[in-house]
Short mmCIF file of C-alpha atoms in Angstrom, two decimals:
data_model
loop_
_atom_site.label_atom_id
_atom_site.label_comp_id
_atom_site.label_asym_id
_atom_site.label_seq_id
_atom_site.Cartn_x
_atom_site.Cartn_y
_atom_site.Cartn_z
CA MET A 1 24.74 -33.84 9.97
CA GLN A 2 23.54 -33.12 6.69
CA SER A 3 20.53 -34.13 4.62
CA LYS A 4 18.79 -34.64 1.26
CA LEU A 5 15.33 -35.05 0.09
CA LEU A 6 15.96 -38.00 -2.39
CA ASN A 7 12.18 -38.03 -3.51
CA GLU A 8 8.65 -36.75 -3.26
CA ALA A 9 5.72 -38.01 -4.31
CA HIS A 10 2.46 -38.48 -3.07
CA GLY A 11 3.20 -37.49 0.27
CA GLN A 12 5.83 -39.95 0.79
CA ARG A 13 9.41 -38.35 1.01
CA THR A 14 12.50 -40.26 1.30
CA PHE A 15 15.71 -38.44 2.95
CA ALA A 16 19.38 -39.34 3.31
CA VAL A 17 20.68 -38.35 6.70
CA ILE A 18 24.43 -38.19 6.55
CA PHE A 19 26.26 -37.84 10.25
CA GLU A 20 29.48 -36.67 10.85
CA THR A 21 32.45 -37.47 13.34
CA GLY A 22 30.90 -37.04 17.18
CA ASP A 23 27.10 -36.45 15.94
CA GLU A 24 24.55 -38.03 18.82
CA VAL A 25 22.51 -39.86 16.69
CA ILE A 26 18.98 -40.43 18.67
CA THR A 27 19.37 -36.48 19.15
CA GLY A 28 20.21 -35.67 15.49
CA LEU A 29 17.32 -38.10 14.68
CA THR A 30 14.49 -36.19 16.73
CA ASP A 31 15.62 -33.16 15.75
CA PHE A 32 15.75 -34.18 12.03
CA ALA A 33 11.88 -35.41 12.88
CA LYS A 34 10.84 -32.41 14.48
CA GLU A 35 12.23 -29.94 11.62
CA HIS A 36 10.26 -32.20 8.75
CA ARG A 37 7.41 -33.11 10.78
CA LEU A 38 8.05 -36.73 10.59
CA ALA A 39 5.40 -38.77 11.86
CA GLY A 40 5.21 -41.71 10.44
CA SER A 41 8.33 -42.53 9.17
CA GLN A 42 11.09 -45.93 8.92
CA PHE A 43 14.60 -45.90 8.82
CA THR A 44 18.12 -48.13 7.99
CA ALA A 45 21.60 -47.01 8.21
CA ILE A 46 25.29 -47.97 8.16
CA GLY A 47 28.87 -46.76 9.38
CA ALA A 48 30.52 -46.78 12.74
CA PHE A 49 30.10 -45.50 16.23
CA SER A 50 32.87 -44.42 18.57
CA ASP A 51 30.81 -45.30 21.41
CA VAL A 52 27.54 -46.19 22.19
CA VAL A 53 25.39 -46.96 25.12
CA LEU A 54 23.05 -50.04 24.20
CA ALA A 55 19.97 -51.74 26.62
CA TYR A 56 18.11 -54.75 26.69
CA PHE A 57 14.46 -54.50 27.91
CA ASP A 58 14.76 -56.90 31.15
CA TRP A 59 10.61 -58.26 31.44
CA SER A 60 10.73 -59.38 34.73
CA SER A 61 11.48 -55.91 36.26
CA ARG A 62 10.18 -53.70 33.32
CA GLU A 63 13.35 -51.66 32.80
CA TYR A 64 15.76 -51.62 30.18
CA GLN A 65 19.56 -52.30 31.42
CA LYS A 66 21.88 -50.48 29.69
CA HIS A 67 25.37 -51.32 28.17
CA PRO A 68 27.77 -48.64 27.53
CA LEU A 69 30.78 -49.62 25.00
CA ARG A 70 33.51 -47.33 24.86
CA GLU A 71 34.91 -48.63 21.73
CA GLN A 72 35.34 -47.99 17.46
CA MET A 73 32.11 -50.67 16.14
CA GLU A 74 30.87 -50.65 12.72
CA VAL A 75 27.09 -50.22 12.46
CA LEU A 76 26.11 -53.32 10.41
CA ALA A 77 22.43 -52.64 10.58
CA LEU A 78 20.55 -49.44 12.37
CA ALA A 79 17.09 -50.17 11.91
CA GLY A 80 13.35 -48.07 13.05
CA ASP A 81 10.84 -46.11 13.09
CA ILE A 82 9.48 -42.39 14.13
CA SER A 83 5.95 -42.38 15.70
CA LEU A 84 4.17 -39.50 17.33
CA ALA A 85 4.38 -39.81 21.58
CA ASP A 86 1.09 -39.06 23.95
CA ASP A 87 2.40 -35.53 23.92
CA GLY A 88 2.45 -35.22 19.89
CA THR A 89 6.10 -35.05 19.86
CA PRO A 90 8.33 -37.18 17.42
CA LYS A 91 9.49 -40.41 19.13
CA VAL A 92 12.63 -42.29 17.46
CA HIS A 93 12.81 -45.82 18.32
CA ALA A 94 15.88 -47.54 16.96
CA HIS A 95 17.50 -51.03 17.03
CA VAL A 96 21.34 -51.89 16.12
CA VAL A 97 23.73 -54.35 14.96
CA LEU A 98 27.76 -53.80 15.89
CA GLY A 99 30.58 -55.07 14.62
CA ALA A 100 33.47 -55.07 16.79
CA ARG A 101 37.34 -55.26 15.98
CA ASP A 102 37.41 -58.99 15.50
CA CYS A 103 34.26 -58.97 13.55
CA THR A 104 32.25 -60.52 16.68
CA THR A 105 28.66 -58.47 17.25
CA ARG A 106 26.75 -56.73 19.92
CA GLY A 107 23.44 -55.11 19.61
CA GLY A 108 20.13 -53.99 21.38
CA HIS A 109 18.06 -50.96 22.10
CA LEU A 110 19.50 -47.61 20.97
CA ILE A 111 19.57 -45.27 23.63
CA GLU A 112 22.48 -43.12 22.43
CA ALA A 113 25.76 -43.37 20.25
CA HIS A 114 28.45 -41.07 18.77
CA VAL A 115 29.60 -40.99 15.10
CA ARG A 116 33.02 -41.95 13.62
CA PRO A 117 33.20 -41.08 10.54
CA THR A 118 29.92 -41.40 9.57
CA LEU A 119 26.55 -42.85 9.70
CA GLU A 120 24.14 -42.67 6.19
CA VAL A 121 20.81 -42.93 7.28
CA ILE A 122 17.46 -43.34 4.67
CA VAL A 123 14.09 -42.29 6.22
CA THR A 124 10.84 -42.89 4.32
CA ASP A 125 8.25 -41.10 5.63
CA SER A 126 4.76 -41.37 4.98
CA PRO A 127 1.85 -39.70 5.08
CA GLN A 128 -0.03 -41.33 7.71
CA HIS A 129 0.72 -40.86 11.50
CA LEU A 130 2.16 -43.81 13.90
CA ARG A 131 0.94 -42.86 17.54
CA ARG A 132 2.57 -44.31 20.48
CA ARG A 133 0.51 -44.80 23.71
CA HIS A 134 1.09 -46.21 27.13
CA ASP A 135 0.81 -50.28 27.35
CA PRO A 136 0.08 -50.75 30.89
CA GLU A 137 1.44 -54.43 30.80
CA SER A 138 4.57 -53.47 29.69
CA GLY A 139 5.20 -49.95 31.64
CA LEU A 140 6.24 -48.90 27.33
CA ALA A 141 4.79 -46.43 25.36
CA LEU A 142 3.63 -48.33 22.13
CA ILE A 143 2.54 -48.16 18.38
CA ARG A 144 -1.27 -48.66 18.49
CA MET A 145 -3.32 -47.73 15.29
CA MET B 1 -2.21 -57.95 15.60
CA GLN B 2 -2.95 -54.41 14.20
CA SER B 3 -2.20 -52.66 10.75
CA LYS B 4 -2.44 -49.58 8.95
CA LEU B 5 -1.93 -48.49 5.46
CA LEU B 6 0.64 -45.57 5.35
CA ASN B 7 1.10 -44.89 1.72
CA GLU B 8 -0.35 -46.22 -1.82
CA ALA B 9 0.45 -45.13 -4.95
CA HIS B 10 0.91 -46.04 -8.62
CA GLY B 11 0.15 -50.11 -6.99
CA GLN B 12 3.05 -49.57 -4.24
CA ARG B 13 1.45 -50.00 -0.96
CA THR B 14 3.00 -49.73 2.23
CA PHE B 15 1.31 -51.20 5.68
CA ALA B 16 2.78 -51.21 9.43
CA VAL B 17 1.81 -54.18 11.03
CA ILE B 18 2.24 -54.28 14.76
CA PHE B 19 2.17 -57.12 16.47
CA GLU B 20 1.49 -57.92 20.54
CA THR B 21 2.59 -60.15 23.31
CA GLY B 22 1.57 -63.98 22.05
CA ASP B 23 1.37 -63.10 18.61
CA GLU B 24 3.29 -65.32 16.30
CA VAL B 25 5.51 -63.87 13.53
CA ILE B 26 5.52 -66.08 10.47
CA THR B 27 1.66 -67.09 10.78
CA GLY B 28 0.49 -63.70 11.01
CA LEU B 29 2.34 -62.39 8.05
CA THR B 30 1.73 -65.09 5.95
CA ASP B 31 -1.98 -64.21 7.29
CA PHE B 32 -1.58 -60.44 6.67
CA ALA B 33 -0.26 -61.30 3.36
CA LYS B 34 -3.07 -63.54 1.99
CA GLU B 35 -5.69 -61.07 3.39
CA HIS B 36 -3.96 -58.20 1.24
CA ARG B 37 -3.01 -60.71 -1.80
CA LEU B 38 0.87 -59.27 -1.38
CA ALA B 39 2.88 -61.25 -3.71
CA GLY B 40 6.22 -59.09 -4.04
CA SER B 41 6.89 -57.52 -0.88
CA GLN B 42 9.42 -56.67 1.57
CA PHE B 43 9.53 -55.65 4.82
CA THR B 44 12.00 -54.70 8.18
CA ALA B 45 10.98 -54.82 12.01
CA ILE B 46 11.83 -54.19 15.22
CA GLY B 47 10.91 -55.33 18.51
CA ALA B 48 11.44 -58.13 21.16
CA PHE B 49 10.27 -62.22 21.58
CA SER B 50 10.01 -64.07 24.59
CA ASP B 51 10.91 -67.33 22.38
CA VAL B 52 11.99 -67.88 18.87
CA VAL B 53 12.87 -71.00 16.38
CA LEU B 54 15.97 -69.98 14.37
CA ALA B 55 17.17 -72.50 11.74
CA TYR B 56 20.82 -72.75 9.62
CA PHE B 57 20.53 -74.25 6.39
CA ASP B 58 23.00 -77.04 6.12
CA TRP B 59 24.71 -77.42 2.83
CA SER B 60 26.22 -80.70 3.27
CA SER B 61 22.40 -82.60 4.53
CA ARG B 62 20.16 -79.87 2.16
CA GLU B 63 18.31 -79.48 5.94
CA TYR B 64 17.56 -76.80 8.15
CA GLN B 65 18.86 -77.12 11.51
CA LYS B 66 16.67 -76.03 14.13
CA HIS B 67 17.70 -74.26 17.33
CA PRO B 68 15.25 -72.95 19.49
CA LEU B 69 15.56 -70.06 22.41
CA ARG B 70 13.40 -69.75 25.14
CA GLU B 71 14.65 -66.68 26.55
CA GLN B 72 13.29 -62.88 26.35
CA MET B 73 15.60 -61.21 23.06
CA GLU B 74 15.53 -58.03 21.51
CA VAL B 75 14.49 -57.72 17.90
CA LEU B 76 17.71 -56.36 16.58
CA ALA B 77 16.83 -56.54 12.64
CA LEU B 78 14.05 -58.71 11.05
CA ALA B 79 14.14 -58.44 7.24
CA GLY B 80 12.70 -60.41 4.54
CA ASP B 81 10.05 -60.62 1.43
CA ILE B 82 7.04 -62.43 0.69
CA SER B 83 6.47 -64.19 -2.74
CA LEU B 84 4.15 -66.48 -4.46
CA ALA B 85 4.55 -70.35 -3.77
CA ASP B 86 4.23 -73.01 -6.74
CA ASP B 87 0.85 -72.86 -5.67
CA GLY B 88 -0.17 -69.13 -5.64
CA THR B 89 0.20 -68.81 -1.80
CA PRO B 90 1.97 -66.08 -0.08
CA LYS B 91 5.78 -67.56 1.21
CA VAL B 92 7.35 -65.41 3.82
CA HIS B 93 10.83 -65.77 3.71
CA ALA B 94 12.49 -63.70 7.26
CA HIS B 95 16.04 -64.14 8.49
CA VAL B 96 16.41 -62.09 12.22
CA VAL B 97 19.23 -60.82 14.80
CA LEU B 98 18.40 -60.90 18.37
CA GLY B 99 20.12 -59.37 20.98
CA ALA B 100 20.25 -61.02 24.86
CA ARG B 101 20.39 -59.78 27.99
CA ASP B 102 24.57 -59.43 27.86
CA CYS B 103 23.92 -57.56 24.45
CA THR B 104 25.47 -60.71 22.67
CA THR B 105 23.58 -61.66 19.77
CA ARG B 106 22.28 -64.67 17.94
CA GLY B 107 20.31 -65.18 14.77
CA GLY B 108 19.26 -67.17 11.59
CA HIS B 109 16.54 -68.39 9.10
CA LEU B 110 13.09 -67.36 11.09
CA ILE B 111 10.94 -70.41 11.79
CA GLU B 112 8.92 -69.41 14.78
CA ALA B 113 8.82 -66.63 16.84
CA HIS B 114 6.33 -65.45 19.75
CA VAL B 115 5.92 -61.08 20.70
CA ARG B 116 6.70 -59.57 23.80
CA PRO B 117 5.80 -57.34 24.04
CA THR B 118 5.88 -55.84 20.17
CA LEU B 119 6.98 -56.00 17.16
CA GLU B 120 6.94 -52.94 14.47
CA VAL B 121 6.69 -54.01 11.12
CA ILE B 122 6.92 -51.97 7.92
CA VAL B 123 6.04 -53.98 4.85
CA THR B 124 6.25 -52.63 1.27
CA ASP B 125 4.00 -54.06 -1.44
CA SER B 126 4.86 -53.75 -5.04
CA PRO B 127 2.70 -54.40 -7.79
CA GLN B 128 4.47 -56.50 -9.58
CA HIS B 129 4.87 -60.27 -8.08
CA LEU B 130 8.03 -62.49 -7.11
CA ARG B 131 7.48 -66.32 -7.65
CA ARG B 132 9.42 -69.11 -6.41
CA ARG B 133 10.25 -72.52 -8.28
CA HIS B 134 11.74 -75.74 -6.92
CA ASP B 135 15.64 -75.45 -7.04
CA PRO B 136 17.20 -79.22 -7.86
CA GLU B 137 20.16 -77.95 -6.32
CA SER B 138 19.35 -77.09 -2.86
CA GLY B 139 16.26 -78.61 -2.55
CA LEU B 140 14.73 -75.11 -1.51
CA ALA B 141 12.16 -72.96 -3.50
CA LEU B 142 13.87 -70.23 -4.73
CA ILE B 143 12.89 -66.65 -6.48
CA ARG B 144 12.86 -66.88 -10.05
CA MET B 145 12.12 -64.06 -12.42
CA MET C 1 21.77 -62.78 -11.58
CA GLN C 2 18.35 -62.07 -12.45
CA SER C 3 16.76 -58.97 -11.87
CA LYS C 4 13.08 -57.50 -12.08
CA LEU C 5 11.64 -54.37 -11.91
CA LEU C 6 9.09 -53.98 -9.28
CA ASN C 7 7.79 -50.50 -9.64
CA GLU C 8 8.84 -47.23 -11.07
CA ALA C 9 6.56 -44.11 -10.74
CA HIS C 10 7.96 -40.26 -10.39
CA GLY C 11 11.69 -41.41 -10.75
CA GLN C 12 11.87 -43.73 -7.96
CA ARG C 13 12.22 -47.37 -9.24
CA THR C 14 12.69 -50.47 -6.85
CA PHE C 15 14.14 -53.25 -8.28
CA ALA C 16 14.49 -57.31 -7.05
CA VAL C 17 17.72 -58.44 -7.39
CA ILE C 18 18.56 -62.50 -7.36
CA PHE C 19 22.09 -63.82 -6.76
CA GLU C 20 22.73 -67.53 -7.61
CA THR C 21 25.24 -69.75 -6.31
CA GLY C 22 28.59 -68.96 -7.28
CA ASP C 23 27.72 -64.92 -7.79
CA GLU C 24 30.03 -62.34 -6.14
CA VAL C 25 28.01 -59.49 -4.78
CA ILE C 26 29.70 -56.49 -4.58
CA THR C 27 30.78 -56.72 -8.03
CA GLY C 28 27.40 -58.16 -9.06
CA LEU C 29 25.60 -54.88 -7.39
CA THR C 30 28.46 -52.41 -8.66
CA ASP C 31 27.63 -54.11 -12.36
CA PHE C 32 23.74 -53.84 -11.76
CA ALA C 33 24.49 -50.12 -10.97
CA LYS C 34 26.24 -49.13 -13.56
CA GLU C 35 23.91 -51.14 -16.09
CA HIS C 36 21.09 -49.01 -14.57
CA ARG C 37 22.14 -45.92 -13.73
CA LEU C 38 21.83 -46.22 -10.01
CA ALA C 39 23.26 -43.37 -8.16
CA GLY C 40 21.11 -42.75 -5.30
CA SER C 41 20.00 -45.91 -4.05
CA GLN C 42 19.86 -48.00 -0.67
CA PHE C 43 19.22 -51.81 -0.61
CA THR C 44 18.58 -54.54 2.33
CA ALA C 45 18.98 -58.55 1.42
CA ILE C 46 18.91 -61.81 2.82
CA GLY C 47 20.48 -65.59 1.59
CA ALA C 48 23.15 -67.20 2.52
CA PHE C 49 27.27 -67.00 1.43
CA SER C 50 29.66 -70.02 1.19
CA ASP C 51 32.57 -67.50 1.95
CA VAL C 52 33.14 -64.17 2.74
CA VAL C 53 35.65 -61.21 3.48
CA LEU C 54 34.48 -59.02 6.07
CA ALA C 55 36.26 -55.76 7.39
CA TYR C 56 36.44 -53.90 10.22
CA PHE C 57 38.00 -50.24 9.82
CA ASP C 58 40.65 -49.61 12.42
CA TRP C 59 40.61 -45.99 13.67
CA SER C 60 43.94 -45.59 14.57
CA SER C 61 45.78 -46.79 11.23
CA ARG C 62 42.78 -45.62 9.30
CA GLU C 63 43.08 -49.03 7.62
CA TYR C 64 40.61 -51.75 7.28
CA GLN C 65 41.64 -55.02 8.48
CA LYS C 66 39.92 -58.21 6.70
CA HIS C 67 38.59 -60.94 8.13
CA PRO C 68 38.08 -63.96 5.57
CA LEU C 69 35.42 -66.18 6.50
CA ARG C 70 35.12 -69.98 4.82
CA GLU C 71 32.29 -71.44 5.90
CA GLN C 72 28.37 -71.35 4.75
CA MET C 73 27.00 -68.34 6.74
CA GLU C 74 23.16 -67.52 6.46
CA VAL C 75 23.12 -63.73 5.89
CA LEU C 76 20.80 -62.32 8.13
CA ALA C 77 21.22 -58.65 7.36
CA LEU C 78 22.93 -57.05 4.56
CA ALA C 79 22.34 -53.05 3.99
CA GLY C 80 23.65 -50.47 2.27
CA ASP C 81 23.42 -47.64 -0.32
CA ILE C 82 24.63 -46.68 -3.58
CA SER C 83 26.33 -43.12 -4.44
CA LEU C 84 28.55 -41.72 -7.15
CA ALA C 85 32.47 -41.65 -6.42
CA ASP C 86 34.81 -38.87 -7.35
CA ASP C 87 35.05 -39.52 -11.30
CA GLY C 88 31.27 -40.41 -11.43
CA THR C 89 31.06 -44.40 -11.01
CA PRO C 90 29.18 -46.25 -9.01
CA LYS C 91 30.30 -46.87 -5.43
CA VAL C 92 28.52 -49.81 -3.55
CA HIS C 93 28.84 -49.62 0.39
CA ALA C 94 27.41 -52.80 1.95
CA HIS C 95 27.47 -54.04 5.73
CA VAL C 96 26.68 -57.43 6.51
CA VAL C 97 25.24 -59.90 9.96
CA LEU C 98 25.98 -63.39 9.17
CA GLY C 99 24.59 -66.49 11.18
CA ALA C 100 27.09 -69.23 12.06
CA ARG C 101 25.99 -73.40 12.36
CA ASP C 102 25.56 -72.65 16.12
CA CYS C 103 23.08 -69.02 15.85
CA THR C 104 26.17 -67.23 16.84
CA THR C 105 26.45 -64.17 14.39
CA ARG C 106 29.93 -62.23 12.81
CA GLY C 107 29.56 -58.98 11.13
CA GLY C 108 31.52 -55.92 9.52
CA HIS C 109 31.94 -54.22 6.46
CA LEU C 110 31.58 -56.44 2.87
CA ILE C 111 34.29 -56.41 0.66
CA GLU C 112 33.69 -59.74 -1.00
CA ALA C 113 31.32 -62.36 -0.79
CA HIS C 114 30.16 -65.74 -2.64
CA VAL C 115 26.43 -66.52 -2.54
CA ARG C 116 25.16 -70.27 -2.22
CA PRO C 117 22.48 -70.93 -2.92
CA THR C 118 20.25 -67.30 -3.08
CA LEU C 119 20.68 -63.78 -1.87
CA GLU C 120 17.54 -61.49 -2.41
CA VAL C 121 18.14 -57.91 -2.73
CA ILE C 122 15.74 -55.06 -2.78
CA VAL C 123 16.76 -51.88 -4.52
CA THR C 124 15.60 -48.75 -4.35
CA ASP C 125 16.87 -46.21 -6.43
CA SER C 126 16.11 -42.14 -5.97
CA PRO C 127 15.93 -39.90 -8.48
CA GLN C 128 18.56 -37.55 -6.51
CA HIS C 129 22.22 -38.51 -6.53
CA LEU C 130 24.42 -38.90 -3.38
CA ARG C 131 27.98 -38.01 -4.00
CA ARG C 132 31.67 -39.07 -1.89
CA ARG C 133 34.09 -36.69 -1.68
CA HIS C 134 37.72 -37.56 0.10
CA ASP C 135 37.68 -37.05 3.51
CA PRO C 136 40.56 -35.73 5.00
CA GLU C 137 40.32 -36.66 8.73
CA SER C 138 39.37 -40.51 7.96
CA GLY C 139 41.16 -40.83 4.57
CA LEU C 140 37.48 -42.41 3.33
CA ALA C 141 35.32 -41.37 0.73
CA LEU C 142 32.25 -40.03 2.59
CA ILE C 143 28.73 -39.14 1.54
CA ARG C 144 28.43 -35.13 1.29
CA MET C 145 25.35 -33.22 0.26
#
């Protein structure tokens, strides 16, 4: 993983974060967030994965159902945000749309993914923080102002 | 719906707009645009919907064909812009990609959607306006400089 | 194709680039990048295409497999970046998710696409450059810091 600060002004920072073959995305973004103290960020990315674990949040059970895919897929749209969890650590929330060999698509909440050969992420961090709090109805940690 | 101004500098503003269970997205974004006088904005979002009405613009009839979906879907990528209509009111234009239980995807022009449990939208508003004008060929109001 | 500078501050510029019926997207964005000397940009877009050539990068052959689609499709999410190639010319890298008449989706690496009736692109250019270098393992030109 390589990164470059593209712009910084008035407390807003924009980074390019470039993942390489074998890098895991959620771990990599979380480590990047800790290193650069990101606490109110959004990101978008394109690239490709060699394997990925997607998830769907089942409303009746209030649990994520995992869907592993073990094939090379284009990352058509990866989008998400970085906020602070209750314990003050950065939480990466990402959803993704993937393209298969025949150009059909799959997608879901992103649990884990390995890059091959590249993932080009642009992260914009704001000077204000976003914070998550436990939501009793869903059982999830949701952003609350 | 809750919101927070994340950054403001040189007339550019970035907001986080967090929708909650039951909130309707297009109405909510339009009301937010009126309240904050947004007239040249872009946004991206992730989250989930309990139900949604998608649309496809049929070129031969020049009409939107509506596709209601009444199931819990992940919002994988919601993107769009806010401009001014002929009458000076803000117009929200949004397209969305959704993920189903089996991680297959659906998508279209977004007519209406109810959030469950969250939709995390980042809106960036510029000091310059975008304006729509009636386009005789398509019958649509398109952005024109 | 029409464009408007929405914001400029501290070397960061944000443009709206609006394509019209018949415009080709990759050529149009590349020409726009040359004209405005874009060398470290990201963009997102929504709209519709009359026809498009998608591609999937086949890892075993290290070649793009092309998939032409000759039907009107909604552009649900188009995302990408602009960097400098080895020879100093701007390189547009874009992935896209498309919606069909029945709201099923297709997507891939974007080779070529014709707009109908509009494509609304927001481009944010940073004062820092992104550069591509030949990657021997993949055979592709990847962004390297």
